[in-house]
Every structure is written in structure tokens, then in C-alpha cells.
Short mmCIF file of C-alpha atoms in Angstrom, two decimals:
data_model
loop_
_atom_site.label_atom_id
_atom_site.label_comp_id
_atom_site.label_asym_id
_atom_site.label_seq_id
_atom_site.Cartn_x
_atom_site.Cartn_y
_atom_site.Cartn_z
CA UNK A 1 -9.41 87.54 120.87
CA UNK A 2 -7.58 85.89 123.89
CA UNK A 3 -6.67 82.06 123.69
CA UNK A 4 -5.70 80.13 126.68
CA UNK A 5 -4.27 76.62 127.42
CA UNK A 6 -7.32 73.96 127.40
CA UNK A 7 -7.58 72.02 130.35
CA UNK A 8 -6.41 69.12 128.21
CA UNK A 9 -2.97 70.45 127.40
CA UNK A 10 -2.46 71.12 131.36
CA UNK A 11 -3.20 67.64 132.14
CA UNK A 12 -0.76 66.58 129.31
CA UNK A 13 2.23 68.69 131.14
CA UNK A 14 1.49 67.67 134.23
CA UNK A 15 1.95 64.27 133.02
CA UNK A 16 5.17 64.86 130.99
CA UNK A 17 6.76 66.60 134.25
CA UNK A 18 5.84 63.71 136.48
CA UNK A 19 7.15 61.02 133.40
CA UNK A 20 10.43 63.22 133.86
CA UNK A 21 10.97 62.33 137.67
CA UNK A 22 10.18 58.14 136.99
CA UNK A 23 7.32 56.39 138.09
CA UNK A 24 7.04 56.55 141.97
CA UNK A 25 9.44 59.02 142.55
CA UNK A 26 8.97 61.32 145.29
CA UNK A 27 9.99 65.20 144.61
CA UNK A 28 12.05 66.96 146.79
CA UNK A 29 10.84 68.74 150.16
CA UNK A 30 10.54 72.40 148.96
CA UNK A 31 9.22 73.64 152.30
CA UNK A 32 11.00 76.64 152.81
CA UNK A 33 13.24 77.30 149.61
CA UNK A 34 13.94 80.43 148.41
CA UNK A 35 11.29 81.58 145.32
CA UNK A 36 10.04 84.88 143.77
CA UNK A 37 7.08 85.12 142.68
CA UNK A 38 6.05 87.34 139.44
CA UNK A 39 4.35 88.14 136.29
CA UNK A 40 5.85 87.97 133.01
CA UNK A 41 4.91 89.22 130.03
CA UNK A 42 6.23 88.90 126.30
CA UNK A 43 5.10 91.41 123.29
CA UNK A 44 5.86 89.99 119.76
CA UNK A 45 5.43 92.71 117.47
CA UNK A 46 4.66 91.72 113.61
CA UNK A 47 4.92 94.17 110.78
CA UNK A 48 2.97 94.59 107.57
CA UNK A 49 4.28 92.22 105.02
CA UNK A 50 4.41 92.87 101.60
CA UNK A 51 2.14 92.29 99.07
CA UNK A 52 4.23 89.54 97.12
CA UNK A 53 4.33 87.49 100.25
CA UNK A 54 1.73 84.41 101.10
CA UNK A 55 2.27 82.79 104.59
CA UNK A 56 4.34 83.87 107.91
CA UNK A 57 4.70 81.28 110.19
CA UNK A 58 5.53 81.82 113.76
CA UNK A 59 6.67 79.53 116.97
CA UNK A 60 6.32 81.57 120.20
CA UNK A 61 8.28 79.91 122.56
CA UNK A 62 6.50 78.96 126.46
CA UNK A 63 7.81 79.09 129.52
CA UNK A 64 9.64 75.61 130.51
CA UNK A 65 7.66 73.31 133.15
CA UNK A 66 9.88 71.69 135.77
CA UNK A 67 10.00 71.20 138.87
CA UNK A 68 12.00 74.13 140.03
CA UNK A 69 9.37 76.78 138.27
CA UNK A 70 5.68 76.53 138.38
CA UNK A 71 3.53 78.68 135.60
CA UNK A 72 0.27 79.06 135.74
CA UNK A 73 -2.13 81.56 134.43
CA UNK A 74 -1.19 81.90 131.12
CA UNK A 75 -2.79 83.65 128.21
CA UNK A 76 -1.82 84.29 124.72
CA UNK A 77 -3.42 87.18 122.78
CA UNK A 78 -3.32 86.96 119.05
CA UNK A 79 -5.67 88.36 116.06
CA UNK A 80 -4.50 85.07 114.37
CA UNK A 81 -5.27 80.98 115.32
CA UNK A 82 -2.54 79.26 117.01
CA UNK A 83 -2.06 75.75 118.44
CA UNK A 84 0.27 75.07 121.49
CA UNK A 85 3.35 72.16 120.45
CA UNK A 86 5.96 69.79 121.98
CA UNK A 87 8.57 69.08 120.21
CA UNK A 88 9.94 65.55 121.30
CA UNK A 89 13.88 65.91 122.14
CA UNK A 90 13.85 68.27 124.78
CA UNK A 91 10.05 68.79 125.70
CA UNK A 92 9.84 72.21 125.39
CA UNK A 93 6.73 73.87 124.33
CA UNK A 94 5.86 76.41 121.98
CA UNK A 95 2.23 78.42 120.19
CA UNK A 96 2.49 78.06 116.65
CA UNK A 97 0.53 80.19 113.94
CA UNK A 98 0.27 80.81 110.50
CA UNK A 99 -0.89 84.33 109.08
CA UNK A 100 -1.97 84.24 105.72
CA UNK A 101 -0.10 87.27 104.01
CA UNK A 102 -3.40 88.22 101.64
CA UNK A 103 -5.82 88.46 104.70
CA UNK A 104 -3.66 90.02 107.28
CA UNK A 105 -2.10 93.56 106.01
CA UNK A 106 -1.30 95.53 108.75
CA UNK A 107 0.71 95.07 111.71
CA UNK A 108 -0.47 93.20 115.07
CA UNK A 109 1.19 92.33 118.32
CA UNK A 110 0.91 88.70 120.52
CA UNK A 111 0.69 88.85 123.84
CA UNK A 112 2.33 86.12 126.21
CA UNK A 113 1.56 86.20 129.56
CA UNK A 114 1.82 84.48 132.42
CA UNK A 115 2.35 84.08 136.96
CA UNK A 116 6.29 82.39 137.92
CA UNK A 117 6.56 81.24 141.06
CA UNK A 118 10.67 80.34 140.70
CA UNK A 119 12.51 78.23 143.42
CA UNK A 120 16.29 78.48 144.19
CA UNK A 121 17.81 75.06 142.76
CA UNK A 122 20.06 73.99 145.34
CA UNK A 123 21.95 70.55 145.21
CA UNK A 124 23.56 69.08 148.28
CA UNK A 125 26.90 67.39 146.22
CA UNK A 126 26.80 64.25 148.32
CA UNK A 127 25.10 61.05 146.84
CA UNK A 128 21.77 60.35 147.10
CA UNK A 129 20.41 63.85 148.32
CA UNK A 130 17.59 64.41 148.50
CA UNK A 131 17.47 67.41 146.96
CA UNK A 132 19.83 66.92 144.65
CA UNK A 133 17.32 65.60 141.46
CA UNK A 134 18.43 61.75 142.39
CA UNK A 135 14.71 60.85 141.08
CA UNK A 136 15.36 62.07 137.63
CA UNK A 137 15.38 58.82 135.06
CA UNK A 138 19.22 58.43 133.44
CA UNK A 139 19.34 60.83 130.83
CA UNK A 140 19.35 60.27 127.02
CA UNK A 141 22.36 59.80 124.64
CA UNK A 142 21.60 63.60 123.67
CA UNK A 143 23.35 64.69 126.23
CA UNK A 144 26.52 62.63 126.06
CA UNK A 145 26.54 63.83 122.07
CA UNK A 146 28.23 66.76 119.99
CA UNK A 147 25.65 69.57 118.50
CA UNK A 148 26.74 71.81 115.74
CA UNK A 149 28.63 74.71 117.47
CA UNK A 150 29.82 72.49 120.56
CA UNK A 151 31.82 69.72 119.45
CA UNK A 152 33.17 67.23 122.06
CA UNK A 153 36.55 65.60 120.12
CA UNK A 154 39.47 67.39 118.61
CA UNK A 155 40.52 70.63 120.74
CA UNK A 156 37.95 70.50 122.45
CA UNK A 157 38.44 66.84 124.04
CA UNK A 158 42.03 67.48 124.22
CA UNK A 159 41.68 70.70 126.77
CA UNK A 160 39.01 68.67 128.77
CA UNK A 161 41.12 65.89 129.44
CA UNK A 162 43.94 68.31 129.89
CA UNK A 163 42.17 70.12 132.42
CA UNK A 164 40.26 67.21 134.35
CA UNK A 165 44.01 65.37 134.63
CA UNK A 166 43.82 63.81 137.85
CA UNK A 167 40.70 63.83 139.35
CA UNK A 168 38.98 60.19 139.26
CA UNK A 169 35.47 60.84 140.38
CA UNK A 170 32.72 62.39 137.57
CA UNK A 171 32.07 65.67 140.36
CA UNK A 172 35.79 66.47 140.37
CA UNK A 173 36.27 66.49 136.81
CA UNK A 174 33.34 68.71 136.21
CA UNK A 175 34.59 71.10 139.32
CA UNK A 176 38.20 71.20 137.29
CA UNK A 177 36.35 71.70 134.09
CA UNK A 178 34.08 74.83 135.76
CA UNK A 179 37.01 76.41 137.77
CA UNK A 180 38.82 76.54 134.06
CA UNK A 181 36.24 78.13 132.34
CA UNK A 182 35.90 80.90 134.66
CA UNK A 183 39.42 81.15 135.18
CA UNK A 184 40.36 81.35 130.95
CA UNK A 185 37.04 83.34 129.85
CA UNK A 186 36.16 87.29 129.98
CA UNK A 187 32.61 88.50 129.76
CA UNK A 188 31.64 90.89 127.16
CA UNK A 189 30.22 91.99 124.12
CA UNK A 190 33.46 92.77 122.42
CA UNK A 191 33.30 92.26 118.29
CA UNK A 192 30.53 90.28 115.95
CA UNK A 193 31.31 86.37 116.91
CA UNK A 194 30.10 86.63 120.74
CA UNK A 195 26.98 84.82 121.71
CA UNK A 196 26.30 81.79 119.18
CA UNK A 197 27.37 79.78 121.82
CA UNK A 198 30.54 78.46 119.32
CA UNK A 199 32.60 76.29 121.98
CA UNK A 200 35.52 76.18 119.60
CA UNK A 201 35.32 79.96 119.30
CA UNK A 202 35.45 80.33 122.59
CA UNK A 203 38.03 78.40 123.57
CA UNK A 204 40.20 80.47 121.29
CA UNK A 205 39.13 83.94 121.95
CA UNK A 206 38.56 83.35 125.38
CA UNK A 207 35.55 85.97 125.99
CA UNK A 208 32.33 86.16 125.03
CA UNK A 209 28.42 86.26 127.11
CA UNK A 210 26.82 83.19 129.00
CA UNK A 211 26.24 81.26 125.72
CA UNK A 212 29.89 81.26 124.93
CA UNK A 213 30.95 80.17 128.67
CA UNK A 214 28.23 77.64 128.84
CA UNK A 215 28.98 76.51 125.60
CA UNK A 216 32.61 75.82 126.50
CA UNK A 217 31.24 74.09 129.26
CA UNK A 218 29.14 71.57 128.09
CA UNK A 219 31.65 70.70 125.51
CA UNK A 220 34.18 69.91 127.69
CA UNK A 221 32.24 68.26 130.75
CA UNK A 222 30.21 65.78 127.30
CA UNK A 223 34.14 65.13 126.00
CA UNK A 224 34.84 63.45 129.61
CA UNK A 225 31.28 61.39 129.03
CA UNK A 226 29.28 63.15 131.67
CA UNK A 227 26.01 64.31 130.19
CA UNK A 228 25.58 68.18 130.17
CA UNK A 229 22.41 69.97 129.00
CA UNK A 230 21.81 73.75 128.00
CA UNK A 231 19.12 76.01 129.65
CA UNK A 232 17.96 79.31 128.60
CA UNK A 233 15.28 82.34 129.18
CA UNK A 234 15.65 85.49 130.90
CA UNK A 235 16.86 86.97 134.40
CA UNK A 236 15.25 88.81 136.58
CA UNK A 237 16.68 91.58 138.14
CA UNK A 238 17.20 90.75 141.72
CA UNK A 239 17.06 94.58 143.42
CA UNK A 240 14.20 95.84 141.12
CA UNK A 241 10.54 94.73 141.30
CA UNK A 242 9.03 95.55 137.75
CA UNK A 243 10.79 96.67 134.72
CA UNK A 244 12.27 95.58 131.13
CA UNK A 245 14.05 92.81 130.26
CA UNK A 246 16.44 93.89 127.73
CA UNK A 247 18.29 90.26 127.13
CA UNK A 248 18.56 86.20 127.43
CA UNK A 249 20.07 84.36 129.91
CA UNK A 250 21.22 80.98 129.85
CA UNK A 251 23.18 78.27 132.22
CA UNK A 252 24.07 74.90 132.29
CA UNK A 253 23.01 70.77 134.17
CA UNK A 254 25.18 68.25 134.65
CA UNK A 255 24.22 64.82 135.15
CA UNK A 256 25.73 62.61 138.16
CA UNK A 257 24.32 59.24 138.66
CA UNK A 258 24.67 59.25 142.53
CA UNK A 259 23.00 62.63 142.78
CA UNK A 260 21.01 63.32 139.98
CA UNK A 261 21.31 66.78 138.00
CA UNK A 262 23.53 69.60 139.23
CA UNK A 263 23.41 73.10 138.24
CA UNK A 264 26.08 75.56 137.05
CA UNK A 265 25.90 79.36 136.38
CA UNK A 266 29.61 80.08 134.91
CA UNK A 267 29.69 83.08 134.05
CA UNK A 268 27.12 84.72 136.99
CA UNK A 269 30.31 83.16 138.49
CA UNK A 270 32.85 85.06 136.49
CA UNK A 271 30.55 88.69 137.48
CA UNK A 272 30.34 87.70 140.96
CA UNK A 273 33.43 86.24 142.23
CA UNK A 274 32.34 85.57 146.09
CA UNK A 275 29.71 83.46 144.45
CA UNK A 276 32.08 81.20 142.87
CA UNK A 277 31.35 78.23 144.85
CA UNK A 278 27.56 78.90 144.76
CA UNK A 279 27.18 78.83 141.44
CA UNK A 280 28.81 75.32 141.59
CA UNK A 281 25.38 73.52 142.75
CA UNK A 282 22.94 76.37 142.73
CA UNK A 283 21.12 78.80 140.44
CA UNK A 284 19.13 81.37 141.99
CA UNK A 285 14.97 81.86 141.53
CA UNK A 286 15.88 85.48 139.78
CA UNK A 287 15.30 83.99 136.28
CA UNK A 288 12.66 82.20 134.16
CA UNK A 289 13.50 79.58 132.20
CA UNK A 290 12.11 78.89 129.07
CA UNK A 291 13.51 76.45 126.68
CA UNK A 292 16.23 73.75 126.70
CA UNK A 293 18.92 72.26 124.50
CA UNK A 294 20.69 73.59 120.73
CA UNK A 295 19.98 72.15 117.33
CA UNK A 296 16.40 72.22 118.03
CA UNK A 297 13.93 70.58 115.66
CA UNK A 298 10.34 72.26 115.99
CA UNK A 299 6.96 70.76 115.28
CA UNK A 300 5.69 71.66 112.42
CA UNK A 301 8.94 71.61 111.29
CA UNK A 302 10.99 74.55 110.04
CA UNK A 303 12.51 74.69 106.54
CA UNK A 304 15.52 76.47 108.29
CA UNK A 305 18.22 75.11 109.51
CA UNK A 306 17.42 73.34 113.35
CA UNK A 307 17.70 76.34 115.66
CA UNK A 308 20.33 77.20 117.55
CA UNK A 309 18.73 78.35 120.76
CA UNK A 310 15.02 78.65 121.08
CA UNK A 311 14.44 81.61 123.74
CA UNK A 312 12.90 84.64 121.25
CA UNK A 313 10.11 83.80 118.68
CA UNK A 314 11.23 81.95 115.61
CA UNK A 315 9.11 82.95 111.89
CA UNK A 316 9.98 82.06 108.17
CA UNK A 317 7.80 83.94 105.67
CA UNK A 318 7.51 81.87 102.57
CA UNK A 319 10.11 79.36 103.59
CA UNK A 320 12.84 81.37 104.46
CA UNK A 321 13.36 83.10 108.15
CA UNK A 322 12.26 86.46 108.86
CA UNK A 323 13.79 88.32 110.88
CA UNK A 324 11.23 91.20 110.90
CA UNK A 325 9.68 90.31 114.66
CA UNK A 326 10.63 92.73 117.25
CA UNK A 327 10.34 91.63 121.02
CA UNK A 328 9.18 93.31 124.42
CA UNK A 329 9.81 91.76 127.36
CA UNK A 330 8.60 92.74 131.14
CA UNK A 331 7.99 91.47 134.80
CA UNK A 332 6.37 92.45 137.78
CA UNK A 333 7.03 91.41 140.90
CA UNK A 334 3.65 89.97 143.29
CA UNK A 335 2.18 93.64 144.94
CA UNK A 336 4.51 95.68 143.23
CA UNK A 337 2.83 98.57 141.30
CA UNK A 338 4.19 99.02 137.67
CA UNK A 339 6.34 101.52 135.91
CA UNK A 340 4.92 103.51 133.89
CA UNK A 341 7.17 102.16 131.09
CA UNK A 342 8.66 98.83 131.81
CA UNK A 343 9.00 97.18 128.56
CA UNK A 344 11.89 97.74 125.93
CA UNK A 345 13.21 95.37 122.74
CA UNK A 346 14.57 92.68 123.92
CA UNK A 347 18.24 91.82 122.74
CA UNK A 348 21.09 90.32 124.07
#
């Protein structure tokens, strides 16, 4: 049976997106921009559950609407009901489901798919550009505040106001806070503590993946009270035109009130060292976004604790999370033919 977004819900984002600009406010000129244009598509696989068991309940997270990445045509394939959420903080939305243990006993996939057309998010660091995001409204508190794994007082605040010593505008801080983090971190997968996105950890150890470096990031940039906000989903690679996407990818917005939101990519920074200064302003169209912010709170809400990140499919069977979902992710770019396999687990 294949579900798709009512007509109703699509009215309802396009109004959320524009409420996100202000009232009046006139979008950027995209003519132009760099964008890639492809298809993405998401396989959740669910396994038999055992007899004992009553209810699995899933949230499959969407694709993020914004101004820099359009989505349309999407479909969600499913034996089961579902109905598509917001949850308030961050906006981001989500198909929810519940499978009733007794009347489903073998295993099923979901199907997410959907057309990206992704634009290259360029800011011009002067005030009042007019591509720089100037029309977004002033952003919450939540941005200025501490979440669970990223405090913004205690070693944290200490190394950020050791490290932005001496500049006196917001932009240079943030510039002396970015040029540290590539400078002090390492990317890899070395040991078990990488990728929680632990700022503290981080800081000590010094190494990690893009949800360590961003992590570090937004701690230190919220500790000099400039509002920072975490973005995650997947890249795409930028030399192939169809193929698996075997993990996340996440990056980070600042917030300055002469020039709106800026962009940062630290550690595509760290990897690429010419792009240094790129990164610093910019994030590329090779990468879908699809949820923002930590501590996330979901709707219906979870009996878990609030979710770290929200970028692979989130279940609890009877109350507790399950873990037994396995993921397949794949793209294809516009008029490129497909592999003839070109989807793999997805993991980090």
C-alpha cells in the first residue's frame, strides 16, 4: 500500500517555511546557485518480533524543508498506518506508526522516497547581505542554551573565552572559535566514545567524526552567547552519480544579527584543507539534510530518553528502544542510470 503526503500537510510546510523567514520577507535571489538535483531513497527494514511482544512503535524521520533544499515527490511505502508529525522545538518532521506485535509476524520493509533539488548555501560575511539569511526572525533561547552532551560553562566556557581573547565583534569570535577546532581535532573512528557528539569528550581527546567537531563547536561559539544550531542527514558523494550511502553527516549555523545565519562545515574543513576558508560561510549542495537540533522531544512522545540526534529511524517495542531496525540508504543522480546494487546498511 503506498501513502503519500495529503495536500493539506504540504500547505502546512509551506506555511511553517515562510513563518521561518518573518512576515514580508523577501528570500534570497537563487538565480544561478550551485544545486544537484537527485533521488533519495531510505529502506527501513523490520524483523519478526517475538511472540511475547505487543506494540513497536516507529518515527521515520523526513527530509528537512528550508529554503536551501526543496523536496518534493515523496512517498512512503508501509504494510502498516502511519501519520506524518512536527514536533514543535526544531520543526522537523517525521511518519510515525505503530505495528501491533499479534497481527504483524513476519518481517516488512518502509520505503522513503523522495526528488532533492539542494542549493549551495553561500553567505556573503558583510551585514545585511542579501544572501546571507538576514530575513530569518531572531532565533530562540534554544540556541543560546546547554543540551545534555554539549555544555556551555565549566571547561567548556573557559577554552571559548580562552580562544576568542581579543576579538570584539560576534564574526571574529566565531572565526577564532572555528580555526581552533580544526586546528586541536583529528578525524577518525579511533575507539568506542567517537560520534555522540560529547563536547566535553572531545575537547579532551581531541578526535573524533563531524558530531564530535560540531559538537565542540556549538559549545564553544553558545558559551560566548552567539546562538549555534546542529544540522544533520547524509552526503552525497560529489564524483559519483548513484550509489549507497553508508553514513550521517552533520554541520553546524551560527546566528549573526547583522547577517542572519552562517554556515560551518568543520571538519569537511579538517579533510580538505584548501577549503578551509570555504567552509567558513558555505556548505556545499552534495548533502541532504534531514533533521535539526539534540535532545529532541518527538510527538507522540517517546518513553526513552529525548534523542540525541534524529537522522536514522527511532522504535521502542513495549516501551523500551529497539534497536532491531536495519537501514538502506541510496541516491541517484537526475538521468543517471542505476547500479545494479546501490544500497548498503547505513552506519556511521
Amino acid at each position: 500500500m503506498v501513502r503519500t503526503l495529503k495536500w493539506g500537510a504540504i500547505l502546512l510546510a509551506v506555511v511553517c517555511i515562510a513563518g521561518a523567514y518573518g512576515i514580508g520577507a523577501a528570500a534570497p535571489d537563487l538565480h544561478g546557485v550551485p544545486s544537484r538535483n537527485f533521488e533519495f531513497h531510505v529502506v527501513v527494514h523490520v524483523p519478526a518480533l517475538p511472540a511475547e511482544n505487543h506494540e513497536l512503535r516507529i518515527w521515520l524521520p523526513l527530509p528537512y524543508e528550508e529554503r536551501y533544499q526543496a523536496i518534493t515527490n515523496l512517498k512512503i511505502e508501509t504494510p502498516v498506518r502511519y501519520r506524518i508529525y512536527r514536533e514543535p522545538e526544531y520543526n522537523n518532521r517525521y511518519a510515525y506508526m505503530v505495528v501491533d506485535a499479534d497481527k504483524v509476524k513476519t518481517p516488512f520493509d518502509i520505503t522513503l522516497s523522495f526528488h532533492a533539488q539542494r542549493l549551495e548555501h553561500r553567505v556573503a560575511l558583510t551585514p545585511s547581505a542579501g544572501s546571507g539569511g538576514g530575513s530569518f526572525l531572531v532565533p530562540t533561547q534554544r540556541f543560546l542554551q546547554a543540551d545534555r552532551l554539549v555544555p556551555i560553562d565549566g571547561q567548556i566556557g573557559e577554552l571559548s573565552d580562552q580562544e576568542a581573547q581579543g576579538a570584539l565583534e560576534p564574526l571574529d569570535k566565531v572565526k577564532k572559535i572555528y580555526n581552533y577546532v580544526i586546528a586541536s581535532m583529528h578525524y577518525d573512528h579511533d575507539g568506542n566514545q567517537w560520534g555522540r557528539g560529547d563536547a566535553l569528550w572531545a575537547c579532551d581527546s581531541h578526535h573524533g567524526n563531524c558530531t564530535d567537531f560540531h559538537s565542540l563547536f556549538i559549545g564553544m561559539v553558545r558559551a560566548q552567547s552567539i546562538p549555534a544550531r546542529f544540522e544533520i542527514g547524509f552526503q552525497v558523494p560529489p564524483s559519483a552519480h548513484d550509489g549507497p550511502i553508508t553514513s550521517y553527516h552533520c554541520w553546524a549555523q551560527f546566528y549573526i544579527s547583522s547577517i542572519g545565519w552562517i554556515p560551518i562545515d568543520a571538519s569537511e574543513a579538517w579533510k580538505h584543507k584548501e577549503l578551509h576558508d570555504y567552509y567558513f560561510g558555505s556548505i556545499d549542495q552534495n548533502r541532504i539534510m534531514f533533521s535539526m537540533g539534540r535532545d529532541i522531544r518527538l510527538v507522540p512522545a517517546q518513553q526513552g530518553e529525548p534523542l540525541n540526534y534524529f537522522v536514522y529511524p527511532y522504535a521502542e517495542l513495549d516501551g523500551k528502544v529497539f534497536s532491531g531496525l536495519t537501514n538502506d540508504y541510496s541516491f541517484l543522480d537526475d538521468g543517471a542510470a542505476p547500479a545494479e546494487k546501490n544500497s548498503t546498511s547505513a552506519g556511521r
